[in-house]
Coordinates of C-alpha atoms in Angstrom, one line a residue:
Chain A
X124 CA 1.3 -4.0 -39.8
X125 CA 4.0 -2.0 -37.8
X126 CA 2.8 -0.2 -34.7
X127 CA 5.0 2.3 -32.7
X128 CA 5.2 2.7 -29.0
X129 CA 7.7 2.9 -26.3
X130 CA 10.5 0.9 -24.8
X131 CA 9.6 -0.1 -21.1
X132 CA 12.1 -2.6 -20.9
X133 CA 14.2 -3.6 -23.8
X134 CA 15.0 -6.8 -25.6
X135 CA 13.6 -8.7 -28.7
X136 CA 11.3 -11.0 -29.0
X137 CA 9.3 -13.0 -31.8
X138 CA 6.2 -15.5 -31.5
X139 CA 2.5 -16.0 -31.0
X140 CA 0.2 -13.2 -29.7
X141 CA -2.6 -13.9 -26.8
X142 CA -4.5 -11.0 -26.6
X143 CA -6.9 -9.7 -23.4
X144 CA -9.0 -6.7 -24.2
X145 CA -9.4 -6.1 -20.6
X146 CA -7.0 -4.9 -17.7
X147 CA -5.4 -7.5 -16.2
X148 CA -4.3 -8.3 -12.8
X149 CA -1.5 -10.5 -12.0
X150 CA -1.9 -11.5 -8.3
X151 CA -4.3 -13.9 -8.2
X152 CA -5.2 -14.0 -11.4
X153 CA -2.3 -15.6 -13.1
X154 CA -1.2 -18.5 -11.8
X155 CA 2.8 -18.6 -11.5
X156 CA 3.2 -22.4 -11.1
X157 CA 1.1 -22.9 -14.4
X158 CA 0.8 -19.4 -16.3
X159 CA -2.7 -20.6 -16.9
X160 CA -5.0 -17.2 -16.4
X161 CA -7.1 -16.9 -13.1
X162 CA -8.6 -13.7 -13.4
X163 CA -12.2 -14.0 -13.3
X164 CA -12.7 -11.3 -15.0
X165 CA -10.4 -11.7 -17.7
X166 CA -11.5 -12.7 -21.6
X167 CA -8.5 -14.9 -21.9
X168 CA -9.3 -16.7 -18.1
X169 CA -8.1 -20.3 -18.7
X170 CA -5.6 -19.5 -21.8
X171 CA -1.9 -20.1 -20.9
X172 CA 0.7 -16.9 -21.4
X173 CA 3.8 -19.1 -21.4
X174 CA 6.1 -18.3 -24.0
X175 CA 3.5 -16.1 -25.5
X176 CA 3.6 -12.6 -26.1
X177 CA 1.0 -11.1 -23.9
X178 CA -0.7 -8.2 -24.9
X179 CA -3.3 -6.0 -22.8
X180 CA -4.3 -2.6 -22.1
X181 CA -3.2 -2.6 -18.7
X182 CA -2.4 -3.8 -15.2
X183 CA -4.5 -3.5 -12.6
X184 CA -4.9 -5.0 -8.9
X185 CA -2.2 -5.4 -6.0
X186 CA 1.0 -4.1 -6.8
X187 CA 2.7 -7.5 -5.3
X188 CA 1.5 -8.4 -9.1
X189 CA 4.9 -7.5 -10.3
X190 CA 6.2 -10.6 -8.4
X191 CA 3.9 -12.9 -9.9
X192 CA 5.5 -11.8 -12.9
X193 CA 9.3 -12.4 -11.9
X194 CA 7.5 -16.3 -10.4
X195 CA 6.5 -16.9 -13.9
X196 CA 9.7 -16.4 -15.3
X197 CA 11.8 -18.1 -12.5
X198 CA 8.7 -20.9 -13.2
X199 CA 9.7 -20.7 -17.0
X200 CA 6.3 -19.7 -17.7
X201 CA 6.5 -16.0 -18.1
X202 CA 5.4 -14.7 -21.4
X203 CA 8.2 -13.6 -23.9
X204 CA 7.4 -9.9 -24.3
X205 CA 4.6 -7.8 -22.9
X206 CA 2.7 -5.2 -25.0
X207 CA 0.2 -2.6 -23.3
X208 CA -1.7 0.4 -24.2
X209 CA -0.7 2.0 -21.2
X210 CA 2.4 1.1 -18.8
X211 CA 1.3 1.3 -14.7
X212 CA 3.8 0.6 -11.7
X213 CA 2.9 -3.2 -11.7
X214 CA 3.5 -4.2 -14.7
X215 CA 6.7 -2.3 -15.7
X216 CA 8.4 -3.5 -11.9
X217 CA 7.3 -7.2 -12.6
X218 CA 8.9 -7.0 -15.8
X219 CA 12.1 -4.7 -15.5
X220 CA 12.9 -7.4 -12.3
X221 CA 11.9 -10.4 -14.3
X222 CA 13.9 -8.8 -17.7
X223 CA 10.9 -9.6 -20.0
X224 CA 10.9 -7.2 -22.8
X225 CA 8.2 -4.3 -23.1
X226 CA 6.5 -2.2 -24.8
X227 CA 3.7 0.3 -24.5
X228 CA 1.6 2.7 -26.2
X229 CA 0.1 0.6 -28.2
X230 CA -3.4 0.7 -28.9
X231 CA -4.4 -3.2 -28.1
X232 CA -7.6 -3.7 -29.7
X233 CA -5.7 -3.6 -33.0
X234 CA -4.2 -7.1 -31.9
X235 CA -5.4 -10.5 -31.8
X236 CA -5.0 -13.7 -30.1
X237 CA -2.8 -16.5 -32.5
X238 CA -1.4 -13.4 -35.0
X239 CA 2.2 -13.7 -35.5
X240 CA 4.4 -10.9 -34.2
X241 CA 8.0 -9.6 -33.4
X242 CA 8.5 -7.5 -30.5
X243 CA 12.0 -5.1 -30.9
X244 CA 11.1 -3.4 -27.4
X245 CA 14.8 -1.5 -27.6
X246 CA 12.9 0.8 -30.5
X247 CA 9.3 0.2 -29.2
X248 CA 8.2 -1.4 -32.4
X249 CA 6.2 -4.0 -32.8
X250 CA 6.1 -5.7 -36.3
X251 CA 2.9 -8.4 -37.3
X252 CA 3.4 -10.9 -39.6
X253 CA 0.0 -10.7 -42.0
Chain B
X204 CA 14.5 11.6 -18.2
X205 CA 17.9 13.2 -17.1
X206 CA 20.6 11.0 -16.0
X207 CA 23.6 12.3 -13.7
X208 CA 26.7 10.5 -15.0
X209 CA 26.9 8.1 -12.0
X210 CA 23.2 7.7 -12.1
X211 CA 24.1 6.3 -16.2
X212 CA 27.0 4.6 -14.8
X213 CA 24.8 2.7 -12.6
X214 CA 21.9 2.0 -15.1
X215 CA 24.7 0.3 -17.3
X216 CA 25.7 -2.2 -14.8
X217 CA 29.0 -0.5 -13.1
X218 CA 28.1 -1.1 -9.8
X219 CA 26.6 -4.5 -10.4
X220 CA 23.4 -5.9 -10.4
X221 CA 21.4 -5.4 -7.4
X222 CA 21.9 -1.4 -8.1
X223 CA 21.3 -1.6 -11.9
X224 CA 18.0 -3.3 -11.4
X225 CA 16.8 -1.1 -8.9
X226 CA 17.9 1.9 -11.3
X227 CA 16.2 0.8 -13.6
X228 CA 12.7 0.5 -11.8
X229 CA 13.3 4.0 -11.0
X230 CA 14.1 5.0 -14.7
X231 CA 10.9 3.0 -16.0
X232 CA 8.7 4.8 -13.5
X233 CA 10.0 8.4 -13.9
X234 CA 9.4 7.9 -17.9
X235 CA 5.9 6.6 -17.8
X236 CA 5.3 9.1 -15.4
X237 CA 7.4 11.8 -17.2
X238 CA 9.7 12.9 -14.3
X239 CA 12.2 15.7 -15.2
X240 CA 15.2 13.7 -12.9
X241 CA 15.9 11.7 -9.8
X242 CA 15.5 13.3 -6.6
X243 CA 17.2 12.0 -3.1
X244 CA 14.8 10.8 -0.8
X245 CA 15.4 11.3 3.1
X246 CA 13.4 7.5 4.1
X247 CA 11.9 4.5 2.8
X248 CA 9.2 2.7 4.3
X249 CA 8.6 -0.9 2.4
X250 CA 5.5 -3.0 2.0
X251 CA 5.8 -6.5 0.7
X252 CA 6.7 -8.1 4.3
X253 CA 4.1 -10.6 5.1
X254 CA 5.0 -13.5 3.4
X255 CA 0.6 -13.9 3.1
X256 CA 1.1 -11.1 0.4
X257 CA 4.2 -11.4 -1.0
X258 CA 4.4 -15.5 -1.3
X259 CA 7.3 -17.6 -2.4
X260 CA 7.9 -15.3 -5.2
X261 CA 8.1 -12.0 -3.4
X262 CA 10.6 -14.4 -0.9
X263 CA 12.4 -15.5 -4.2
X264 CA 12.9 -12.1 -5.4
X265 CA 14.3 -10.7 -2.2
X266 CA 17.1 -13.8 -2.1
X267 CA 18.4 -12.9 -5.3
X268 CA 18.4 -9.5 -4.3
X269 CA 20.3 -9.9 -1.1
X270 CA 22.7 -12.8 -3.4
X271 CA 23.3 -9.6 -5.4
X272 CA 24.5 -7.6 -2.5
X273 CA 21.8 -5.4 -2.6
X274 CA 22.2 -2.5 0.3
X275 CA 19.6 0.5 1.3
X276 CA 20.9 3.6 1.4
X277 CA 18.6 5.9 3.3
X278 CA 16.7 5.2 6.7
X279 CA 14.7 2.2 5.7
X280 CA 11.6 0.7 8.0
X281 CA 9.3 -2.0 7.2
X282 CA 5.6 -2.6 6.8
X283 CA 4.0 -5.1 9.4
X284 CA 4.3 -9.0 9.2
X285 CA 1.4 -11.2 9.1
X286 CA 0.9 -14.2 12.1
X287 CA -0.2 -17.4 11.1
X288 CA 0.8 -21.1 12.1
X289 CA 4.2 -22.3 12.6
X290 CA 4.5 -23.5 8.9
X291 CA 3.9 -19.3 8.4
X292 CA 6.1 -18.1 11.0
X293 CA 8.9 -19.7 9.5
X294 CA 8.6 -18.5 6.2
X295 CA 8.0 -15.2 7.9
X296 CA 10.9 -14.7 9.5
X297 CA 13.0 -15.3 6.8
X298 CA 11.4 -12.5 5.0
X299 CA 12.4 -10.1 7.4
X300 CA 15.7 -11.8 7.9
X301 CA 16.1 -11.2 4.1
X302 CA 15.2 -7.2 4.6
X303 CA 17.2 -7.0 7.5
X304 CA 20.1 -8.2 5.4
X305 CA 19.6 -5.1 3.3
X306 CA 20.1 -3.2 5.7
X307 CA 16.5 -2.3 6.6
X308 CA 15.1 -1.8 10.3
X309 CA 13.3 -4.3 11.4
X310 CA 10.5 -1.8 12.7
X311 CA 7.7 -3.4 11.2
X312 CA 4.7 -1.0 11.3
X313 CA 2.4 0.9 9.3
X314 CA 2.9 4.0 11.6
X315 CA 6.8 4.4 11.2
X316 CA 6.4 8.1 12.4
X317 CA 5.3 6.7 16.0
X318 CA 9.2 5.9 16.0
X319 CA 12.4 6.8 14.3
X320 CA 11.1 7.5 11.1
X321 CA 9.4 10.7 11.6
X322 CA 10.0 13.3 8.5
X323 CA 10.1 17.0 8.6
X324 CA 7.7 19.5 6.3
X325 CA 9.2 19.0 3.0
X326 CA 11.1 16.1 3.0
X327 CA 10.9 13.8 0.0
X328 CA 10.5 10.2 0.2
X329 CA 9.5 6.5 -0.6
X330 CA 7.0 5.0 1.6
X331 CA 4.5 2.3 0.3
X332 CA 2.6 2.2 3.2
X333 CA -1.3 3.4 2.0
X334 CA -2.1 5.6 5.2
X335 CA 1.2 6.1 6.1
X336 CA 1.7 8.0 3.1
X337 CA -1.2 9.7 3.9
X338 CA -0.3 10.5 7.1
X339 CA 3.0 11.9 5.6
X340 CA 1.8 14.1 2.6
X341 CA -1.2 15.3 4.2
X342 CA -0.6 16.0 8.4
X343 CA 3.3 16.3 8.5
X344 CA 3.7 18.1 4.7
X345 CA 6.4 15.5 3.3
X346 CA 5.9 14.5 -0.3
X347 CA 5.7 11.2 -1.0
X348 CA 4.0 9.5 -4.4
X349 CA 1.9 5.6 -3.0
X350 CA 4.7 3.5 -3.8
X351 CA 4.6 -0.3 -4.5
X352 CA 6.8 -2.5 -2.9
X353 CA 9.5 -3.1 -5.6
X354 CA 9.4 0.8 -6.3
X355 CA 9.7 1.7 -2.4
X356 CA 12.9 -0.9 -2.5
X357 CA 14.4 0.1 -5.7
X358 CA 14.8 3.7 -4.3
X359 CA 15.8 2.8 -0.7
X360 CA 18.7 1.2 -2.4
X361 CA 19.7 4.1 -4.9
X362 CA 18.8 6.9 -1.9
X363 CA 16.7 8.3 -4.9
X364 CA 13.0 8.7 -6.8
X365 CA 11.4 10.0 -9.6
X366 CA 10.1 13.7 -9.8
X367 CA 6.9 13.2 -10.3
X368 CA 3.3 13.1 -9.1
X369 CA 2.5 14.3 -5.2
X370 CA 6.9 15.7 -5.2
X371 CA 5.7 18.3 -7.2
X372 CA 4.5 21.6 -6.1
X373 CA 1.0 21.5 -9.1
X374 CA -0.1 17.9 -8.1
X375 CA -0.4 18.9 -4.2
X376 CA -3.6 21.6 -5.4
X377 CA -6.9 20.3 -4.1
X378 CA -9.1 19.0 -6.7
X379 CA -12.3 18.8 -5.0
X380 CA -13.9 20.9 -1.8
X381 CA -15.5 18.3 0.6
X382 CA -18.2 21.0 3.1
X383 CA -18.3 18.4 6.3
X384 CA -22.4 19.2 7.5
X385 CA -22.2 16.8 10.2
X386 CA -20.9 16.5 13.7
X387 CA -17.1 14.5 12.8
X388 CA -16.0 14.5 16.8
X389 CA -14.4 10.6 17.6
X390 CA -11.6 8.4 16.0
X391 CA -15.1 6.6 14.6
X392 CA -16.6 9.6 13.0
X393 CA -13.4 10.4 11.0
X394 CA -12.4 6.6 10.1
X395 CA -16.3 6.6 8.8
X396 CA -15.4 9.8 6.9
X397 CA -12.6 9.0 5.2
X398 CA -14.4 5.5 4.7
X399 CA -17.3 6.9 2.8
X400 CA -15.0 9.8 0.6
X401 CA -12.7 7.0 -0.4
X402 CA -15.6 5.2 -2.3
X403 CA -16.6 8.7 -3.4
X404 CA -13.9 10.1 -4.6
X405 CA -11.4 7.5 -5.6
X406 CA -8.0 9.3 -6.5
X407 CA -8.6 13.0 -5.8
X408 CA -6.6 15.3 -3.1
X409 CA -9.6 16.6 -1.4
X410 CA -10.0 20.0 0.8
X411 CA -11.9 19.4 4.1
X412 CA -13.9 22.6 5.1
X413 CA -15.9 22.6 8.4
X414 CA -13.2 19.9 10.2
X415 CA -11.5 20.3 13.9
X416 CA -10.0 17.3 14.7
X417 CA -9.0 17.1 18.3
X418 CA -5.7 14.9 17.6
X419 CA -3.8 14.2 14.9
X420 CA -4.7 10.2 15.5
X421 CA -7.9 11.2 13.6
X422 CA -6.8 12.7 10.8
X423 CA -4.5 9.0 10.7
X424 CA -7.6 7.0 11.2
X425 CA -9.5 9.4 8.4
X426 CA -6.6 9.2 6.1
X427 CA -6.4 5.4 6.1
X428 CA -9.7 4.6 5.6
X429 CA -9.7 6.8 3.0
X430 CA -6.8 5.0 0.8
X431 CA -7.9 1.8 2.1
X432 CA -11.5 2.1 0.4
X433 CA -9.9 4.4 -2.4
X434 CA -6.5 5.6 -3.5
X435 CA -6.3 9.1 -1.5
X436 CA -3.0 9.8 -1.0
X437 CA -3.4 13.3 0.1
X438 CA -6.0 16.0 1.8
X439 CA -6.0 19.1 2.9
X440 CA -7.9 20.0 6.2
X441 CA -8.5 24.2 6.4
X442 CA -7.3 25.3 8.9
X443 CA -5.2 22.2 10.2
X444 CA -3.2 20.7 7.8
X445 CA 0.0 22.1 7.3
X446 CA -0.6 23.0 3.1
X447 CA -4.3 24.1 3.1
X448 CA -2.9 27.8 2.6
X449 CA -1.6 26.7 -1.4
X450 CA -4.3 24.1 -1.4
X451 CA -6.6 25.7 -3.4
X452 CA -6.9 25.9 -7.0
X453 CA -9.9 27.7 -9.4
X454 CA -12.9 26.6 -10.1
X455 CA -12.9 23.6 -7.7
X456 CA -16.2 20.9 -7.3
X457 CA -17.6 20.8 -3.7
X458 CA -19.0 17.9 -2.5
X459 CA -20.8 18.0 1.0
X460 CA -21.1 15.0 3.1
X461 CA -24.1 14.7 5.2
X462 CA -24.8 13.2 8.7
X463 CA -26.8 10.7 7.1
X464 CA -23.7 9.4 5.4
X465 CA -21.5 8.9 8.3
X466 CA -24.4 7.0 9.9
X467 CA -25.0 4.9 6.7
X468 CA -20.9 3.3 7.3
X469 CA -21.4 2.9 11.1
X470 CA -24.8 0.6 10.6
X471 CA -22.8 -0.8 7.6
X472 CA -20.6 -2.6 10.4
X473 CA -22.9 -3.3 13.4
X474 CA -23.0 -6.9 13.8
X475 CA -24.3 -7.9 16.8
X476 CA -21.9 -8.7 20.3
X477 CA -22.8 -12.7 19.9
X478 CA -20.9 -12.7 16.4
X479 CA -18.0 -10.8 17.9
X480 CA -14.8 -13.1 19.4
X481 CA -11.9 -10.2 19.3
X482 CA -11.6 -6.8 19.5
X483 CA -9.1 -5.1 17.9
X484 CA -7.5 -1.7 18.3
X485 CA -4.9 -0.3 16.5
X486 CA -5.5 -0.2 13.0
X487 CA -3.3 1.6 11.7
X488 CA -1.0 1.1 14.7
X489 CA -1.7 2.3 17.7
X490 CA 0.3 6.1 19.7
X491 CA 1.4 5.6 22.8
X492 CA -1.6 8.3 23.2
X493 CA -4.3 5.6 22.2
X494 CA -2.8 2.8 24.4
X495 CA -3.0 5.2 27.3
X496 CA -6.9 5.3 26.5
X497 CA -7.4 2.1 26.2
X498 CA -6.1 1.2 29.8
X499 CA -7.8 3.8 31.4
X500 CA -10.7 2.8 29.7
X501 CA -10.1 -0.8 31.5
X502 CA -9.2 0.6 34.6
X503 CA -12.9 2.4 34.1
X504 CA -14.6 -0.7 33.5
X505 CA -13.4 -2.6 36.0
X506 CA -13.5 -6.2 35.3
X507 CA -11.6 -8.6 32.5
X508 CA -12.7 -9.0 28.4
X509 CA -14.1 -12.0 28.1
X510 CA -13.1 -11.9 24.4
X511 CA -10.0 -10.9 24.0
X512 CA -8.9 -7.5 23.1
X513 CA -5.6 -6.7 20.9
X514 CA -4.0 -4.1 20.2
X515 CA -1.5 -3.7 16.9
X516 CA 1.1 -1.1 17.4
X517 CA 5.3 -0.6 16.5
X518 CA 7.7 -1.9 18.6
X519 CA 9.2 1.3 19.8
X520 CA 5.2 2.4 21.1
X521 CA 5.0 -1.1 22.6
X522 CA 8.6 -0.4 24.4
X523 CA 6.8 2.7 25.6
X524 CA 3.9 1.1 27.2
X525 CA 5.9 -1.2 29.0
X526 CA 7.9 1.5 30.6
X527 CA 4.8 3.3 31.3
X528 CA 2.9 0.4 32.9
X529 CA -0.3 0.8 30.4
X530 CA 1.1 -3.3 29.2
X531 CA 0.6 -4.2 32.9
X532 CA -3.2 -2.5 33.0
X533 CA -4.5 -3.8 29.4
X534 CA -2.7 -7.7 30.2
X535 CA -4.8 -7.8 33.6
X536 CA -8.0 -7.1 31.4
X537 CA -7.4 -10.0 28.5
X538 CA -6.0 -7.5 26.5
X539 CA -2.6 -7.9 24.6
X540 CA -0.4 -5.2 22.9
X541 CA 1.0 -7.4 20.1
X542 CA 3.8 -5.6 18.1
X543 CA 5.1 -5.8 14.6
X544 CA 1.9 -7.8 13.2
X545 CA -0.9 -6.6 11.4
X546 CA -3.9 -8.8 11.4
X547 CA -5.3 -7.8 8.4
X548 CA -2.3 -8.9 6.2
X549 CA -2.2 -12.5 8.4
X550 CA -3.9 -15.5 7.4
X551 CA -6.4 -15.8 10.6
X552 CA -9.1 -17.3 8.6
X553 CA -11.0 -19.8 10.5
X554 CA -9.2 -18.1 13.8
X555 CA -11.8 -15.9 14.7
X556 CA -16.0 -15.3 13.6
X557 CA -15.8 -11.7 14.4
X558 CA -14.1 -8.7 14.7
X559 CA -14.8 -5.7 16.9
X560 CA -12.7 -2.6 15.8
X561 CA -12.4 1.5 16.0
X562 CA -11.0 1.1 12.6
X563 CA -13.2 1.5 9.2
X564 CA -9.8 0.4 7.3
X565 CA -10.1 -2.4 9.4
X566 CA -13.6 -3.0 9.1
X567 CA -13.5 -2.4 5.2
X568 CA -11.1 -5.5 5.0
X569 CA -12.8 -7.8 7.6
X570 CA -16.0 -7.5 6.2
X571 CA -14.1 -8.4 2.8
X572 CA -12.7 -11.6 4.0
X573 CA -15.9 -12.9 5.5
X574 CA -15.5 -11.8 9.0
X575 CA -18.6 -10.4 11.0
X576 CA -17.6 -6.7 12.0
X577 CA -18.3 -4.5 14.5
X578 CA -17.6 -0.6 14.1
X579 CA -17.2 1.7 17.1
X580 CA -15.0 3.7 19.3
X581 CA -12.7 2.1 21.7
X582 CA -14.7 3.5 24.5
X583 CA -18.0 1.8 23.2
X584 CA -16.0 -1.2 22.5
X585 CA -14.6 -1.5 25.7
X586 CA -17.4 -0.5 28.1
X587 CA -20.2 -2.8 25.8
X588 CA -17.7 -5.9 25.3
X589 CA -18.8 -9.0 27.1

């Protein structure tokens, strides 16, 4: 399955998907020591993003939430690429500053958690492996 | 989006990193948003400064930043800090130390326009400040979108910001008509106002019919509460604001707001004097106009606080008071004009039970963190404290 979108920040990125149907806020509710999900609301609360690539609909919460994101990836626990329906201020700054590829207009409930995908964020593509 | 050639130049790295990241922020946000181009802004206004909010990795971020070389270009001031124990303080001031590096004023204060940053009708800028964008959009006429804290920064470095949202001309129209059917008269009526449309309304640019605010303090106070307990970034009042002529658009929803409603947010916040162990005034921070009433208001009542009374104001105001002799007045009552901090954004859990305020912003935030509040107007406040 191929789905289009658009570039947010570029770069390339393959690997396992983790998949929250639900907006998702950063500041306090990812923890950037761990990358373990606080969020209490959250359907993946508990699941780790590291090294994953995190897809959700979109951010929501403080906008200091962008630099959870950069702590993640100073932390080496930032996911590899981001995919979201819909890009917002938060998630686009914590990712343009931490350089983590992304992409958005994609429609998320397509995707889920353990498929196998490749991110080419320069194009907006997203390729999973079926 | 369209680029200028040195506006490419810096995107692709010419001019090194600190620019090119902050470009590229900019460039992100004016495509998701679908801005036309860049446009030069005439201030910044940052949030992100107490290290409560921002943490080790805000801190981190601003380091390799300033590593970077990173400079503002425009008039830049600063949000306030947070207070907290000496382990805070230190962390604190290197956050500010880090902005001041950039370049930035170390004004730290939610009411910039108190002091040197004070736009003109018009002006286009970058402030991340919740009411003092509202205070700039809606009772001076700037245009300014609600900017985050990496955003305000990224275009206080590259002097520019995307074209989009409340900088353009169509997203300035009202969308909803608010009919005010109840007597609105003190800084307390107006903070529960705008504390009560926030929830209401959420994100709209509403048109006040049936307001005459006294000062322009509370339209502030109305204004804040209103993007404190939603995202309001501008209003229009008839008659008073300096837009409500082009305000309106067709076929507009009215809303009214009742007496019954204001009432509802003041008994929200009445907890009882015995609960209460500080006041605080100057949320957001206090005129040199509002000082002024608070010491007469002391002078009136005649004998010390016995809980003590704080007010949170700029630096510049503060300088003001001093001169003036108000300091002198409120200091001989227990009371304390404390500049720079903001209590709200400080970690002064466990410091104090309860909190006696004219602010509903305030009071909305208090009440959130487990604090016993107390809503009323400085007068009340004063002349019922123990």
């Amino acid at each position: 399955m191929r789905l289009s979108g658009r570039k947010i920040v570029g770069g390339k990125a393959e690997g396992e998907l983790i998949v929250s149907q639900k907006p998702l806020s950063f500041l306090g509710g990812v923890d950037p020591e761990t990358g373990i999900v606080t969020d209490a609301e959250s359907d993946i609360r508990g699941q780790n993003i590291a090294g994953k690539i995190l897809a959700f609909p979109r951010g929501k919460g403080s906008t200091v939430g962008s630099y959870v994101i950069y702590a993640l990836k100073k932390n080496g626990k930032a996911p590899k690429a981001i995919i979201v329906g819909e890009a917002e201020t938060i998630v686009a700054t914590g990712a343009i500053i931490a350089g983590i590829p992304m992409v958005d207009g994609i429609d998320v409930s397509k995707l889920r958690s353990g498929m196998r995908v490749s991110v080419n964020a320069d194009e907006g593509l997203v390729e999973i492996e079926e | 989006m369209y680029l200028t050639k040195e506006e490419e130049l810096i995107l692709a790295g010419e001019y090194g990193y600190a620019l090119q990241k902050a470009m590229e922020i900019l460039v992100a946000l004016g495509e998701i948003y679908g801005a036309d181009k860049l446009i030069p802004i005439k201030s910044a206004q940052i949030a992100g400064v107490s290290y409560k909010n921002i943490g080790d990795a805000g801190m981190e971020f601003l380091r390799d930043f300033v590593d970077a070389g990173a400079k503002v270009s425009v008039y830049t001031t600063l949000n306030p800090a947070g207070i907290g124990d000496d382990e805070f303080m230190e962390k604190q001031m290197e956050v500010l130390e880090l902005y001041r590096k950039m370049g930035i004023e170390i004004t730290s204060t939610c009411t910039p326009y108190y002091g040197a940053n004070l736009p003109k009708f018009g002006d286009h800028l970058a402030w991340s400040e919740s009411s003092a964008v509202s205070f700039a959009n809606s009772v001076l006429g700037a245009r300014t979108n609600r900017e985050g804290g990496p955003s305000s920064l990224a275009a206080a470095i590259v002097g520019k910001t995307p074209n989009y949202g409340l900088h353009l001309d169509e997203n300035r129209k009202a969308t909803v008509i608010v009919n005010v059917d109840a007597e609105v008269e003190t800084f307390v009526d107006y903070s529960a106002l705008g504390y009560h449309l926030g929830k209401v309304l959420g994100s709209d640019v509403p048109y006040f019919r049936g307001l005459r605010p006294s000062n322009a303090e509370y339209l502030k106070e109305m204004g804040a509460a209103m993007a404190a307990s939603g995202s309001i970034a501008l209003y229009h009042v008839e008659g008073e604001t300096p837009e409500y002529r082009w305000a309106i658009a067709d076929k507009l929803e009215t809303i009214a707001v009742e007496e019954s409603d204001i009432r509802a947010v003041k008994e929200a916040f009445s907890d009882d004097w015995s609960e209460i162990d500080m006041i605080l005034i100057g949320c957001p921070h206090a005129s040199l106009a509002e000082i002024k009433e608070v010491a007469e208001l002391l002078r009136t009542r005649g004998k010390p606080l016995k809980v003590p009374l704080f007010i949170t104001a700029g630096r510049a105001v503060k300088a003001l008071a001093d001169a003036l002799g108000y300091t002198e007045t409120i200091e001989r009552y227990n009371g304390r004009i404390i500049p720079d901090v903001c209590f709200v954004v400080s970690p002064i859990r466990g410091w104090y039970r309860g909190i006696a305020t004219n602010s509903g912003k305030s009071a909305f935030y208090f009440r959130s963190f487990g604090f016993s509040v107390r809503l009323d107007d400085a007068e009340n406040l004063i002349m019922e404290a123990p």
